Structure formats: structure tokens, C-alpha cells
PDB file of C-alpha atoms and ligand atoms in Angstrom:
ATOM      1  CA  UNK A  26      19.893  15.782  -1.506  1.00 80.00           C
ATOM      2  CA  UNK A  27      22.524  13.326   0.061  1.00 95.00           C
ATOM      3  CA  UNK A  28      20.858  10.147   1.920  1.00 97.00           C
ATOM      4  CA  UNK A  29      22.275   9.271   4.823  1.00 97.00           C
ATOM      5  CA  UNK A  30      21.070   6.940   7.763  1.00 96.00           C
ATOM      6  CA  UNK A  31      19.811  10.013   9.416  1.00 96.00           C
ATOM      7  CA  UNK A  32      17.389  10.541   7.090  1.00 98.00           C
ATOM      8  CA  UNK A  33      15.319   7.947   8.397  1.00 98.00           C
ATOM      9  CA  UNK A  34      15.213   9.057  11.932  1.00 96.00           C
ATOM     10  CA  UNK A  35      11.295   8.836  13.369  1.00 96.00           C
ATOM     11  CA  UNK A  36      12.137  10.466  16.720  1.00 93.00           C
ATOM     12  CA  UNK A  37      11.577   7.269  18.530  1.00 94.00           C
ATOM     13  CA  UNK A  38      14.267   4.958  19.879  1.00 94.00           C
ATOM     14  CA  UNK A  39      13.992   1.345  19.219  1.00 97.00           C
ATOM     15  CA  UNK A  40      12.891  -0.711  21.928  1.00 97.00           C
ATOM     16  CA  UNK A  41      14.488  -4.133  21.045  1.00 98.00           C
ATOM     17  CA  UNK A  42      16.244  -5.455  23.861  1.00 98.00           C
ATOM     18  CA  UNK A  43      19.843  -3.947  24.467  1.00 98.00           C
ATOM     19  CA  UNK A  44      22.298  -6.013  22.037  1.00 98.00           C
ATOM     20  CA  UNK A  45      19.550  -7.673  20.167  1.00 98.00           C
ATOM     21  CA  UNK A  46      20.783  -8.109  16.373  1.00 98.00           C
ATOM     22  CA  UNK A  47      17.869  -6.176  14.914  1.00 98.00           C
ATOM     23  CA  UNK A  48      20.283  -3.446  15.759  1.00 98.00           C
ATOM     24  CA  UNK A  49      22.715  -4.438  13.057  1.00 98.00           C
ATOM     25  CA  UNK A  50      20.364  -5.112  10.619  1.00 98.00           C
ATOM     26  CA  UNK A  51      18.617  -1.724  10.983  1.00 98.00           C
ATOM     27  CA  UNK A  52      21.869   0.057  10.797  1.00 98.00           C
ATOM     28  CA  UNK A  53      22.515  -1.817   7.777  1.00 98.00           C
ATOM     29  CA  UNK A  54      19.406  -1.072   6.370  1.00 98.00           C
ATOM     30  CA  UNK A  55      19.646   2.422   6.384  1.00 98.00           C
ATOM     31  CA  UNK A  56      23.423   2.779   5.477  1.00 98.00           C
ATOM     32  CA  UNK A  57      22.519   0.421   2.434  1.00 98.00           C
ATOM     33  CA  UNK A  58      19.579   2.779   1.580  1.00 98.00           C
ATOM     34  CA  UNK A  59      21.830   5.697   1.569  1.00 98.00           C
ATOM     35  CA  UNK A  60      24.309   3.954  -0.437  1.00 98.00           C
ATOM     36  CA  UNK A  61      21.444   3.409  -2.931  1.00 98.00           C
ATOM     37  CA  UNK A  62      20.159   6.834  -2.945  1.00 98.00           C
ATOM     38  CA  UNK A  63      16.752   5.425  -2.047  1.00 98.00           C
ATOM     39  CA  UNK A  64      15.525   7.861   0.379  1.00 97.00           C
ATOM     40  CA  UNK A  65      12.314   7.992   2.506  1.00 97.00           C
ATOM     41  CA  UNK A  66       9.648   8.792  -0.453  1.00 97.00           C
ATOM     42  CA  UNK A  67      11.590   6.467  -2.799  1.00 97.00           C
ATOM     43  CA  UNK A  68      10.450   3.121  -1.834  1.00 97.00           C
ATOM     44  CA  UNK A  69       8.416   0.909   0.228  1.00 98.00           C
ATOM     45  CA  UNK A  70       9.511  -1.622   2.999  1.00 98.00           C
ATOM     46  CA  UNK A  71       6.985  -4.252   4.260  1.00 98.00           C
ATOM     47  CA  UNK A  72       7.112  -5.751   7.380  1.00 98.00           C
ATOM     48  CA  UNK A  73       6.007  -8.879   9.116  1.00 98.00           C
ATOM     49  CA  UNK A  74       4.788  -9.017  12.753  1.00 98.00           C
ATOM     50  CA  UNK A  75       7.563  -9.991  15.032  1.00 98.00           C
ATOM     51  CA  UNK A  76      10.268  -7.975  16.965  1.00 98.00           C
ATOM     52  CA  UNK A  77      12.057  -7.491  13.588  1.00 98.00           C
ATOM     53  CA  UNK A  78       8.576  -5.648  12.402  1.00 98.00           C
ATOM     54  CA  UNK A  79       8.691  -3.237  15.168  1.00 98.00           C
ATOM     55  CA  UNK A  80      11.600  -1.686  12.933  1.00 98.00           C
ATOM     56  CA  UNK A  81       8.612   0.199  11.441  1.00 98.00           C
ATOM     57  CA  UNK A  82       8.462   2.526  14.057  1.00 97.00           C
ATOM     58  CA  UNK A  83      12.165   3.517  13.481  1.00 97.00           C
ATOM     59  CA  UNK A  84      12.196   4.304   9.618  1.00 98.00           C
ATOM     60  CA  UNK A  85      10.807   7.242   8.086  1.00 97.00           C
ATOM     61  CA  UNK A  86      10.325   5.837   4.941  1.00 97.00           C
ATOM     62  CA  UNK A  87       6.853   4.311   3.282  1.00 97.00           C
ATOM     63  CA  UNK A  88       6.335   0.927   5.067  1.00 98.00           C
ATOM     64  CA  UNK A  89       3.314  -0.863   5.719  1.00 98.00           C
ATOM     65  CA  UNK A  90       2.964  -4.119   8.574  1.00 97.00           C
ATOM     66  CA  UNK A  91       1.468  -7.339   6.946  1.00 93.00           C
ATOM     67  CA  UNK A  92      -0.263  -9.955   9.123  1.00 96.00           C
ATOM     68  CA  UNK A  93       1.991 -12.400  10.136  1.00 97.00           C
ATOM     69  CA  UNK A  94       3.210 -14.245   7.401  1.00 98.00           C
ATOM     70  CA  UNK A  95       1.910 -12.187   4.984  1.00 98.00           C
ATOM     71  CA  UNK A  96       4.269  -9.655   4.442  1.00 98.00           C
ATOM     72  CA  UNK A  97       5.259 -10.920   0.666  1.00 98.00           C
ATOM     73  CA  UNK A  98       1.371 -11.185  -0.683  1.00 98.00           C
ATOM     74  CA  UNK A  99       1.318  -7.048   0.148  1.00 98.00           C
ATOM     75  CA  UNK A 100       4.888  -6.382  -0.986  1.00 98.00           C
ATOM     76  CA  UNK A 101       4.321  -8.580  -4.683  1.00 98.00           C
ATOM     77  CA  UNK A 102       0.760  -6.215  -4.844  1.00 97.00           C
ATOM     78  CA  UNK A 103       2.751  -3.289  -4.415  1.00 97.00           C
ATOM     79  CA  UNK A 104       5.306  -4.198  -6.549  1.00 97.00           C
ATOM     80  CA  UNK A 105       2.422  -5.162  -9.557  1.00 96.00           C
ATOM     81  CA  UNK A 106       0.887  -1.481  -8.777  1.00 95.00           C
ATOM     82  CA  UNK A 107       3.900   0.348  -9.335  1.00 96.00           C
ATOM     83  CA  UNK A 108       6.798  -1.996 -10.373  1.00 97.00           C
ATOM     84  CA  UNK A 109       9.258   0.870 -10.829  1.00 96.00           C
ATOM     85  CA  UNK A 110       8.743   1.518  -7.084  1.00 97.00           C
ATOM     86  CA  UNK A 111      11.863  -0.359  -5.347  1.00 98.00           C
ATOM     87  CA  UNK A 112       9.962  -2.639  -2.685  1.00 98.00           C
ATOM     88  CA  UNK A 113      11.941  -4.209   0.053  1.00 98.00           C
ATOM     89  CA  UNK A 114      10.563  -6.834   3.041  1.00 98.00           C
ATOM     90  CA  UNK A 115      11.502  -7.065   6.628  1.00 98.00           C
ATOM     91  CA  UNK A 116      10.637 -10.529   7.888  1.00 98.00           C
ATOM     92  CA  UNK A 117      11.663 -12.817  10.540  1.00 98.00           C
ATOM     93  CA  UNK A 118      12.489 -16.941  10.274  1.00 98.00           C
ATOM     94  CA  UNK A 119       8.841 -17.359  11.702  1.00 98.00           C
ATOM     95  CA  UNK A 120       7.137 -14.930   9.764  1.00 98.00           C
ATOM     96  CA  UNK A 121       8.604 -16.030   6.423  1.00 98.00           C
ATOM     97  CA  UNK A 122       9.351 -19.619   6.469  1.00 98.00           C
ATOM     98  CA  UNK A 123       6.607 -20.544   9.141  1.00 98.00           C
ATOM     99  CA  UNK A 124       3.465 -18.608   8.619  1.00 97.00           C
ATOM    100  CA  UNK A 125       4.503 -17.428   5.369  1.00 97.00           C
ATOM    101  CA  UNK A 126       6.400 -20.202   3.927  1.00 98.00           C
ATOM    102  CA  UNK A 127       3.981 -20.618   1.222  1.00 98.00           C
ATOM    103  CA  UNK A 128       3.991 -17.587  -0.009  1.00 98.00           C
ATOM    104  CA  UNK A 129       8.027 -17.434   0.419  1.00 98.00           C
ATOM    105  CA  UNK A 130       8.066 -20.564  -2.352  1.00 98.00           C
ATOM    106  CA  UNK A 131       5.599 -18.759  -4.858  1.00 98.00           C
ATOM    107  CA  UNK A 132       7.122 -15.676  -4.611  1.00 98.00           C
ATOM    108  CA  UNK A 133      10.868 -17.323  -5.091  1.00 98.00           C
ATOM    109  CA  UNK A 134       9.389 -19.200  -7.981  1.00 98.00           C
ATOM    110  CA  UNK A 135       7.624 -16.162  -9.839  1.00 98.00           C
ATOM    111  CA  UNK A 136      10.907 -13.526  -9.408  1.00 98.00           C
ATOM    112  CA  UNK A 137       9.563 -10.408  -8.857  1.00 98.00           C
ATOM    113  CA  UNK A 138      12.229  -7.720  -8.153  1.00 98.00           C
ATOM    114  CA  UNK A 139      11.866  -7.612  -4.519  1.00 98.00           C
ATOM    115  CA  UNK A 140      14.210  -8.051  -1.628  1.00 98.00           C
ATOM    116  CA  UNK A 141      13.421  -9.937   1.144  1.00 98.00           C
ATOM    117  CA  UNK A 142      15.566  -9.509   4.352  1.00 98.00           C
ATOM    118  CA  UNK A 143      15.034 -12.145   6.971  1.00 98.00           C
ATOM    119  CA  UNK A 144      16.022 -11.780  10.654  1.00 98.00           C
ATOM    120  CA  UNK A 145      16.921 -15.370  11.409  1.00 98.00           C
ATOM    121  CA  UNK A 146      17.219 -15.728  14.944  1.00 98.00           C
ATOM    122  CA  UNK A 147      15.876 -19.234  15.284  1.00 98.00           C
ATOM    123  CA  UNK A 148      13.077 -18.155  17.642  1.00 98.00           C
ATOM    124  CA  UNK A 149       9.871 -16.559  17.424  1.00 98.00           C
ATOM    125  CA  UNK A 150      11.056 -13.420  19.315  1.00 98.00           C
ATOM    126  CA  UNK A 151       8.116 -11.295  20.270  1.00 98.00           C
ATOM    127  CA  UNK A 152       6.241 -14.200  21.618  1.00 97.00           C
ATOM    128  CA  UNK A 153       8.784 -14.919  24.126  1.00 97.00           C
ATOM    129  CA  UNK A 154      11.318 -17.065  22.513  1.00 97.00           C
ATOM    130  CA  UNK A 155       9.388 -20.633  20.981  1.00 97.00           C
ATOM    131  CA  UNK A 156      11.286 -22.612  18.625  1.00 97.00           C
ATOM    132  CA  UNK A 157      11.143 -21.430  15.080  1.00 98.00           C
ATOM    133  CA  UNK A 158      11.557 -23.225  11.620  1.00 98.00           C
ATOM    134  CA  UNK A 159      15.183 -22.683  11.690  1.00 98.00           C
ATOM    135  CA  UNK A 160      15.891 -23.907  15.443  1.00 98.00           C
ATOM    136  CA  UNK A 161      18.384 -26.426  14.730  1.00 96.00           C
ATOM    137  CA  UNK A 162      18.011 -30.118  16.248  1.00 96.00           C
ATOM    138  CA  UNK A 163      18.960 -30.158  19.833  1.00 96.00           C
ATOM    139  CA  UNK A 164      18.111 -26.477  20.589  1.00 96.00           C
ATOM    140  CA  UNK A 165      16.392 -25.959  24.008  1.00 96.00           C
ATOM    141  CA  UNK A 166      13.931 -23.342  24.004  1.00 93.00           C
ATOM    142  CA  UNK A 167      10.570 -22.296  25.956  1.00 90.00           C
ATOM    143  CA  UNK A 168       8.780 -24.579  23.629  1.00 95.00           C
ATOM    144  CA  UNK A 169      11.266 -27.122  23.427  1.00 96.00           C
ATOM    145  CA  UNK A 170      12.483 -27.804  27.082  1.00 96.00           C
ATOM    146  CA  UNK A 171      14.090 -31.104  25.741  1.00 97.00           C
ATOM    147  CA  UNK A 172      15.398 -29.818  22.689  1.00 97.00           C
ATOM    148  CA  UNK A 173      13.892 -29.446  19.141  1.00 97.00           C
ATOM    149  CA  UNK A 174      13.104 -33.022  17.722  1.00 97.00           C
ATOM    150  CA  UNK A 175      12.836 -31.949  13.984  1.00 96.00           C
ATOM    151  CA  UNK A 176      15.537 -31.331  11.264  1.00 96.00           C
ATOM    152  CA  UNK A 177      15.447 -27.102  10.958  1.00 98.00           C
ATOM    153  CA  UNK A 178      14.493 -25.201   7.479  1.00 98.00           C
ATOM    154  CA  UNK A 179      17.309 -24.303   5.621  1.00 98.00           C
ATOM    155  CA  UNK A 180      16.097 -20.646   3.910  1.00 98.00           C
ATOM    156  CA  UNK A 181      18.868 -20.513   1.578  1.00 98.00           C
ATOM    157  CA  UNK A 182      18.261 -24.267   0.301  1.00 98.00           C
ATOM    158  CA  UNK A 183      14.822 -23.551   0.234  1.00 98.00           C
ATOM    159  CA  UNK A 184      15.476 -20.055  -1.899  1.00 98.00           C
ATOM    160  CA  UNK A 185      17.805 -21.591  -4.319  1.00 98.00           C
ATOM    161  CA  UNK A 186      15.318 -24.638  -5.319  1.00 98.00           C
ATOM    162  CA  UNK A 187      12.088 -22.536  -5.167  1.00 98.00           C
ATOM    163  CA  UNK A 188      13.469 -19.995  -8.164  1.00 98.00           C
ATOM    164  CA  UNK A 189      15.255 -16.890  -6.022  1.00 98.00           C
ATOM    165  CA  UNK A 190      17.498 -15.650  -8.427  1.00 98.00           C
ATOM    166  CA  UNK A 191      19.982 -13.687  -5.646  1.00 98.00           C
ATOM    167  CA  UNK A 192      20.505 -15.777  -2.226  1.00 98.00           C
ATOM    168  CA  UNK A 193      22.891 -14.312   0.340  1.00 98.00           C
ATOM    169  CA  UNK A 194      23.750 -14.739   3.825  1.00 98.00           C
ATOM    170  CA  UNK A 195      24.865 -12.081   6.359  1.00 98.00           C
ATOM    171  CA  UNK A 196      25.558 -11.682   9.821  1.00 98.00           C
ATOM    172  CA  UNK A 197      24.005  -8.819  12.188  1.00 98.00           C
ATOM    173  CA  UNK A 198      27.028  -8.313  13.997  1.00 98.00           C
ATOM    174  CA  UNK A 199      29.111  -7.332  11.063  1.00 98.00           C
ATOM    175  CA  UNK A 200      27.030  -4.384   9.847  1.00 98.00           C
ATOM    176  CA  UNK A 201      29.807  -3.319   6.993  1.00 98.00           C
ATOM    177  CA  UNK A 202      29.658  -6.733   5.415  1.00 98.00           C
ATOM    178  CA  UNK A 203      25.829  -6.743   6.211  1.00 98.00           C
ATOM    179  CA  UNK A 204      25.451  -3.296   4.233  1.00 98.00           C
ATOM    180  CA  UNK A 205      27.518  -4.503   1.468  1.00 98.00           C
ATOM    181  CA  UNK A 206      25.119  -7.568   0.912  1.00 98.00           C
ATOM    182  CA  UNK A 207      22.039  -5.406   1.049  1.00 98.00           C
ATOM    183  CA  UNK A 208      23.275  -3.011  -1.794  1.00 98.00           C
ATOM    184  CA  UNK A 209      24.204  -5.978  -3.767  1.00 98.00           C
ATOM    185  CA  UNK A 210      20.590  -7.466  -3.238  1.00 98.00           C
ATOM    186  CA  UNK A 211      18.705  -4.712  -3.682  1.00 98.00           C
ATOM    187  CA  UNK A 212      20.550  -3.874  -7.070  1.00 98.00           C
ATOM    188  CA  UNK A 213      19.721  -7.388  -8.040  1.00 98.00           C
ATOM    189  CA  UNK A 214      16.632  -7.470 -10.719  1.00 98.00           C
ATOM    190  CA  UNK A 215      14.673 -10.473  -9.332  1.00 98.00           C
ATOM    191  CA  UNK A 216      14.028 -11.935  -6.226  1.00 98.00           C
ATOM    192  CA  UNK A 217      16.534 -11.524  -3.896  1.00 98.00           C
ATOM    193  CA  UNK A 218      16.676 -13.091  -0.610  1.00 98.00           C
ATOM    194  CA  UNK A 219      19.143 -12.263   2.219  1.00 99.00           C
ATOM    195  CA  UNK A 220      19.342 -14.896   5.244  1.00 98.00           C
ATOM    196  CA  UNK A 221      20.492 -12.236   8.505  1.00 99.00           C
ATOM    197  CA  UNK A 222      21.819 -14.481  11.501  1.00 98.00           C
ATOM    198  CA  UNK A 223      20.836 -12.560  14.076  1.00 98.00           C
ATOM    199  CA  UNK A 224      21.497 -13.377  17.790  1.00 98.00           C
ATOM    200  CA  UNK A 225      18.733 -13.073  20.050  1.00 98.00           C
ATOM    201  CA  UNK A 226      20.259 -12.292  22.971  1.00 98.00           C
ATOM    202  CA  UNK A 227      17.162 -12.310  25.400  1.00 98.00           C
ATOM    203  CA  UNK A 228      16.210 -16.186  24.447  1.00 98.00           C
ATOM    204  CA  UNK A 229      18.938 -17.516  23.034  1.00 97.00           C
ATOM    205  CA  UNK A 230      22.094 -18.146  25.169  1.00 97.00           C
ATOM    206  CA  UNK A 231      23.659 -20.823  22.211  1.00 97.00           C
ATOM    207  CA  UNK A 232      24.317 -18.910  19.275  1.00 97.00           C
ATOM    208  CA  UNK A 233      25.664 -15.688  20.637  1.00 98.00           C
ATOM    209  CA  UNK A 234      27.932 -12.980  18.757  1.00 98.00           C
ATOM    210  CA  UNK A 235      30.762 -14.928  20.083  1.00 98.00           C
ATOM    211  CA  UNK A 236      29.200 -18.533  18.947  1.00 98.00           C
ATOM    212  CA  UNK A 237      29.006 -17.055  15.318  1.00 98.00           C
ATOM    213  CA  UNK A 238      32.130 -14.917  15.070  1.00 98.00           C
ATOM    214  CA  UNK A 239      34.486 -18.418  15.833  1.00 98.00           C
ATOM    215  CA  UNK A 240      32.664 -20.135  13.085  1.00 98.00           C
ATOM    216  CA  UNK A 241      31.909 -17.593  10.185  1.00 98.00           C
ATOM    217  CA  UNK A 242      33.837 -17.000   7.125  1.00 98.00           C
ATOM    218  CA  UNK A 243      33.079 -15.180   3.971  1.00 98.00           C
ATOM    219  CA  UNK A 244      32.572 -16.766   0.582  1.00 97.00           C
ATOM    220  CA  UNK A 245      34.132 -13.807  -1.148  1.00 93.00           C
ATOM    221  CA  UNK A 246      37.475 -14.255   0.190  1.00 90.00           C
ATOM    222  CA  UNK A 247      37.615 -17.835  -1.893  1.00 89.00           C
ATOM    223  CA  UNK A 248      37.651 -18.653  -5.122  1.00 93.00           C
ATOM    224  CA  UNK A 249      33.980 -19.186  -4.788  1.00 97.00           C
ATOM    225  CA  UNK A 250      31.788 -18.218  -7.733  1.00 96.00           C
ATOM    226  CA  UNK A 251      28.260 -17.819  -7.222  1.00 98.00           C
ATOM    227  CA  UNK A 252      26.971 -19.239 -10.287  1.00 97.00           C
ATOM    228  CA  UNK A 253      26.455 -22.870 -10.132  1.00 97.00           C
ATOM    229  CA  UNK A 254      23.199 -23.652  -8.580  1.00 97.00           C
ATOM    230  CA  UNK A 255      24.486 -27.444  -7.933  1.00 98.00           C
ATOM    231  CA  UNK A 256      27.533 -25.856  -6.069  1.00 97.00           C
ATOM    232  CA  UNK A 257      25.616 -23.161  -4.193  1.00 98.00           C
ATOM    233  CA  UNK A 258      23.439 -25.838  -2.667  1.00 98.00           C
ATOM    234  CA  UNK A 259      26.306 -27.445  -1.336  1.00 97.00           C
ATOM    235  CA  UNK A 260      27.368 -24.537   0.403  1.00 98.00           C
ATOM    236  CA  UNK A 261      23.955 -23.587   1.333  1.00 98.00           C
ATOM    237  CA  UNK A 262      24.007 -26.789   3.691  1.00 98.00           C
ATOM    238  CA  UNK A 263      27.506 -26.044   5.277  1.00 98.00           C
ATOM    239  CA  UNK A 264      26.668 -25.656   9.077  1.00 97.00           C
ATOM    240  CA  UNK A 265      28.578 -26.589  12.159  1.00 96.00           C
ATOM    241  CA  UNK A 266      32.370 -25.501  12.896  1.00 97.00           C
ATOM    242  CA  UNK A 267      32.384 -23.493   9.458  1.00 97.00           C
ATOM    243  CA  UNK A 268      29.707 -21.528   8.644  1.00 98.00           C
ATOM    244  CA  UNK A 269      29.439 -19.162   5.402  1.00 98.00           C
ATOM    245  CA  UNK A 270      28.251 -15.891   4.756  1.00 98.00           C
ATOM    246  CA  UNK A 271      28.412 -14.105   1.327  1.00 98.00           C
ATOM    247  CA  UNK A 272      26.717 -14.572  -1.916  1.00 98.00           C
ATOM    248  CA  UNK A 273      25.741 -17.784  -2.560  1.00 98.00           C
ATOM    249  CA  UNK A 274      23.697 -17.962  -5.833  1.00 98.00           C
ATOM    250  CA  UNK A 275      23.437 -15.419  -8.668  1.00 98.00           C
ATOM    251  CA  UNK A 276      21.373 -15.624 -11.793  1.00 98.00           C
ATOM    252  CA  UNK A 277      20.244 -12.972 -14.250  1.00 97.00           C
ATOM    253  CA  UNK A 278      16.418 -14.198 -15.313  1.00 97.00           C
ATOM    254  CA  UNK A 279      13.302 -12.056 -16.790  1.00 98.00           C
ATOM    255  CA  UNK A 280      11.232 -10.718 -13.740  1.00 98.00           C
ATOM    256  CA  UNK A 281       7.711 -11.407 -12.878  1.00 98.00           C
ATOM    257  CA  UNK A 282       7.212  -7.996 -14.152  1.00 97.00           C
ATOM    258  CA  UNK A 283       9.034  -8.438 -17.274  1.00 97.00           C
ATOM    259  CA  UNK A 284       6.780 -11.218 -18.054  1.00 97.00           C
ATOM    260  CA  UNK A 285       3.207  -9.417 -17.580  1.00 96.00           C
ATOM    261  CA  UNK A 286       2.043  -8.484 -20.402  1.00 95.00           C
ATOM    262  CA  UNK A 287      -0.307  -5.788 -18.430  1.00 92.00           C
ATOM    263  CA  UNK A 288       2.879  -3.910 -17.556  1.00 94.00           C
ATOM    264  CA  UNK A 289       4.250  -3.156 -20.993  1.00 93.00           C
ATOM    265  CA  UNK A 290       2.849   0.100 -21.271  1.00 91.00           C
ATOM    266  CA  UNK A 291       4.168   1.265 -17.493  1.00 92.00           C
ATOM    267  CA  UNK A 292       3.166   0.933 -14.010  1.00 94.00           C
ATOM    268  CA  UNK A 293      -0.442   0.267 -13.639  1.00 92.00           C
ATOM    269  CA  UNK A 294      -0.753   3.278 -11.337  1.00 89.00           C
ATOM    270  CA  UNK A 295       0.280   5.697 -14.253  1.00 88.00           C
ATOM    271  CA  UNK A 296      -2.037   3.957 -16.862  1.00 85.00           C
ATOM    272  CA  UNK A 297      -4.882   6.132 -17.046  1.00 66.00           C
ATOM    273  CA  UNK A 298      -6.785   3.531 -18.921  1.00 61.00           C
ATOM    274  CA  UNK A 299      -6.951   0.922 -16.197  1.00 58.00           C
ATOM    275  CA  UNK A 300      -8.365   3.881 -14.003  1.00 63.00           C
ATOM    276  CA  UNK A 301     -11.006   4.088 -16.159  1.00 65.00           C
ATOM    277  CA  UNK A 302     -11.800   0.381 -16.220  1.00 69.00           C
ATOM    278  CA  UNK A 303     -11.974   0.331 -13.082  1.00 74.00           C
ATOM    279  CA  UNK A 304     -14.281   3.213 -12.750  1.00 77.00           C
ATOM    280  CA  UNK A 305     -16.590   1.316 -14.904  1.00 77.00           C
ATOM    281  CA  UNK A 306     -16.027  -1.819 -13.117  1.00 76.00           C
ATOM    282  CA  UNK A 307     -17.077  -0.153  -9.475  1.00 80.00           C
ATOM    283  CA  UNK A 308     -20.171   1.063 -11.639  1.00 84.00           C
ATOM    284  CA  UNK A 309     -21.679  -2.317 -11.764  1.00 83.00           C
ATOM    285  CA  UNK A 310     -21.271  -2.567  -8.092  1.00 84.00           C
ATOM    286  CA  UNK A 311     -23.571   0.726  -7.240  1.00 78.00           C
TER     287      UNK A 311
HETATM  288  C1  TPP B  10      -1.363 -15.476  12.225  1.00 93.87           C
HETATM  289  C2  TPP B  10      -1.049 -15.353  13.732  1.00 93.87           C
HETATM  290  N1  TPP B  10      -0.440 -16.487  14.316  1.00 93.87           N
HETATM  291  C3  TPP B  10       0.578 -16.134  15.168  1.00 93.87           C
HETATM  292  C4  TPP B  10       0.653 -14.664  15.862  1.00 93.87           C
HETATM  293  C5  TPP B  10       1.401 -14.715  16.824  1.00 93.87           C
HETATM  294  N2  TPP B  10       2.846 -13.917  16.576  1.00 93.87           N
HETATM  295  C6  TPP B  10       3.067 -12.928  16.891  1.00 93.87           C
HETATM  296  S1  TPP B  10       4.666 -12.400  16.563  1.00 93.87           S
HETATM  297  C7  TPP B  10       5.005 -14.128  16.344  1.00 93.87           C
HETATM  298  C8  TPP B  10       6.279 -14.976  16.436  1.00 93.87           C
HETATM  299  C9  TPP B  10       7.755 -13.590  15.183  1.00 93.87           C
HETATM  300  O1  TPP B  10       8.328 -14.387  15.005  1.00 93.87           O
HETATM  301  P1  TPP B  10       9.519 -13.995  13.922  1.00 93.87           P
HETATM  302  O2  TPP B  10       8.994 -14.081  12.822  1.00 93.87           O
HETATM  303  O3  TPP B  10      10.578 -15.415  14.053  1.00 93.87           O
HETATM  304  O4  TPP B  10       9.871 -12.606  14.399  1.00 93.87           O
HETATM  305  P2  TPP B  10      11.042 -12.429  15.814  1.00 93.87           P
HETATM  306  O5  TPP B  10      10.019 -11.825  16.743  1.00 93.87           O
HETATM  307  O6  TPP B  10      11.914 -13.677  15.699  1.00 93.87           O
HETATM  308  O7  TPP B  10      11.479 -11.242  15.221  1.00 93.87           O
HETATM  309  C10 TPP B  10       3.814 -14.817  16.665  1.00 93.87           C
HETATM  310  C11 TPP B  10       4.125 -16.169  16.350  1.00 93.87           C
HETATM  311  C12 TPP B  10      -0.062 -13.955  15.106  1.00 93.87           C
HETATM  312  N3  TPP B  10       0.350 -12.724  15.342  1.00 93.87           N
HETATM  313  N4  TPP B  10      -0.575 -14.102  14.047  1.00 93.87           N
HETATM  314  S1  SF4 B  11      13.295 -10.612  22.069  1.00 93.87           S
HETATM  315 FE1  SF4 B  11      14.858 -11.119  20.777  1.00 93.87          FE
HETATM  316  S2  SF4 B  11      14.818 -10.558  18.925  1.00 93.87           S
HETATM  317 FE2  SF4 B  11      13.251  -9.688  20.426  1.00 93.87          FE
HETATM  318  S3  SF4 B  11      14.341  -7.728  20.656  1.00 93.87           S
HETATM  319 FE3  SF4 B  11      14.924  -8.997  22.235  1.00 93.87          FE
HETATM  320  S4  SF4 B  11      16.438  -9.753  21.615  1.00 93.87           S
HETATM  321 FE4  SF4 B  11      15.635  -9.213  19.603  1.00 93.87          FE
END
């Protein structure tokens, strides 16, 4: 059966604010899954808590909504149980880098074959627009009426130095470019991080679609090669009149599943022996 965006219809329509960048990410993800022939029954999407996580209701796939910031531990557990299952995490900048920051660093260090898509809108959207970890200094939000006083966290540099083996940035207003990046990110074997610049049209009147469009340029249009870690870090800190999008860093390395001896005989879910061990373990508690 051919998988298309329509394969993921749930019968419910999104309740995101009209014009929200989440629509572009949602469309791109459905198209990317179609292109990858990953159908509703073929993979798992784990969501964080936030406007982004509401996508769960509009995607007919296996899905799980973690506690706020805890999507990655759930995803890693699922991957460990069945490492042949494609596992994608849909998270927010608050969910992934604030509440879930520690999990993000340690997941990147371990390099599980999981793809993380960060809806990076610089605010806590669902709780009505407080500054998030990626909010830029001086940005006025509900929680920072005089402007953010701290420097922002950079998801790309954090991912690179923590050990992520595929690090990219896309734009919610460019669904075609974003779909291509998602396809590459999911195909990558290892921990892939796709930071998506996502306008929150309700609580951010500064970083609009126009603001981004006048600044974004594509790394793939230059001679940039995403193989040099130091060069990737230099590119990743570029922000201002010119903002790069594309693949910043990519490296082939064994995943945590490759290195885990317990998985050598196949996925845990299909190891009958481990089921036996579990039964005897449970007996001890009866
Ligand atoms: C442990 C915990 N702290 C705080 C909250 C309240 N809360 C729910 S959603 C949210 C913000 C989500 O922001 P983000 O992850 O950036 O996602 P967005 O809504 O912008 O998509 C917060 C703080 C919570 N549910 N659990
Ligand atoms: S509050 Fe912002 S992030 Fe949330 S749905 Fe509305 S526009 Fe999107």
C-alpha cells in the first residue's frame, strides 16, 4: 500500500492557532513518513507536552505523550525494547531543552537511533507565551516584560558537543525543505536532532514568517560539508541578519543499540528467553 499524508488522518482537525508554524511541521512529517514508506503501523512517535504535543491527536500512528520533558526516556525505552522500530520524538524547545534538558544531553551522548524534531518557537506556547530556553536576549514575553536578560541556549551547538551524530535546522515555513531534512534525519542511523524554527503567531510578534524569510539561507546552496565538528559549531552560532538552515553535522558511529550486548540476538520483544526470565522474576514478587 502506498503511504501518503492522508494515511495519517485521524478524523480530528488541529486546534492550533491559525497560521501556527506547527501546521508546516505536521504536514512535513506526514509527507516525510510517506516518502520513507513508514506507515501508521510501522513506527512510534513520542510527544512532549505543549502545543507541539497536541499533534498526537492528529496523527494516526502508534503514539505516546510523555510527561513534560520526558519524551526522550520513553522513546529510549521503546527503542531498547524493539530496536527495529523507527522511533521519532516530537518535542518543543521548552520540553526538550528546559524540562527535558538533561535527557537530551544524555541521549545525544548514547547515540540511540532516534530522531528528535524540536518545535523551536522561543516560547512556552501552551502555557500562553512565557520565555523558553531558546528565547533570545532582549525578547519581550509575558514572563519577561522588560526583555529576556539571559543568553539563549543553542540547540545545535548543544547537540553537537553532546555527541549527536546528525544535527540540522529547518524552517516551518518551508515544508518542502523541511520534508527533505526530515527524510534525511530519519534515515540517519543514530541520534538525529532537527531544530525547526517555528513561528508562534500568537505570542511572538517579532520572529514572524517574514522575519525568518528575510534572513534564512540554505547551507546546501554553498560548498559547506557537514563533516567537520569545529566548522559545524562555527556555523551553528551564526544568528542575526543571516541564519543558516540545512544539515550542520553528520557522522557515522555505532548506535547504543549496536553496542548493547543484550540486543545481539534480536529485539528484546521477540526474545522468548527474556520473556521466561521475566516470568521467573515476577514469580519472586507473588
Ligand atoms: C513538570 C511540568 N512543568 C510544567 C508544566 C506546565 N507546562 C505544560 S506545557 C508547558 C510549556 C510547553 O512549552 P514547549 O515545550 O516549548 O512547547 P510549545 O507549547 O511551545 O509547543 C509547560 C511549562 C507541566 N505540564 N509539567
Ligand atoms: S500558542 Fe503559538 S505555538 Fe501554540 S498553537 Fe498558538 S501559535 Fe502555535
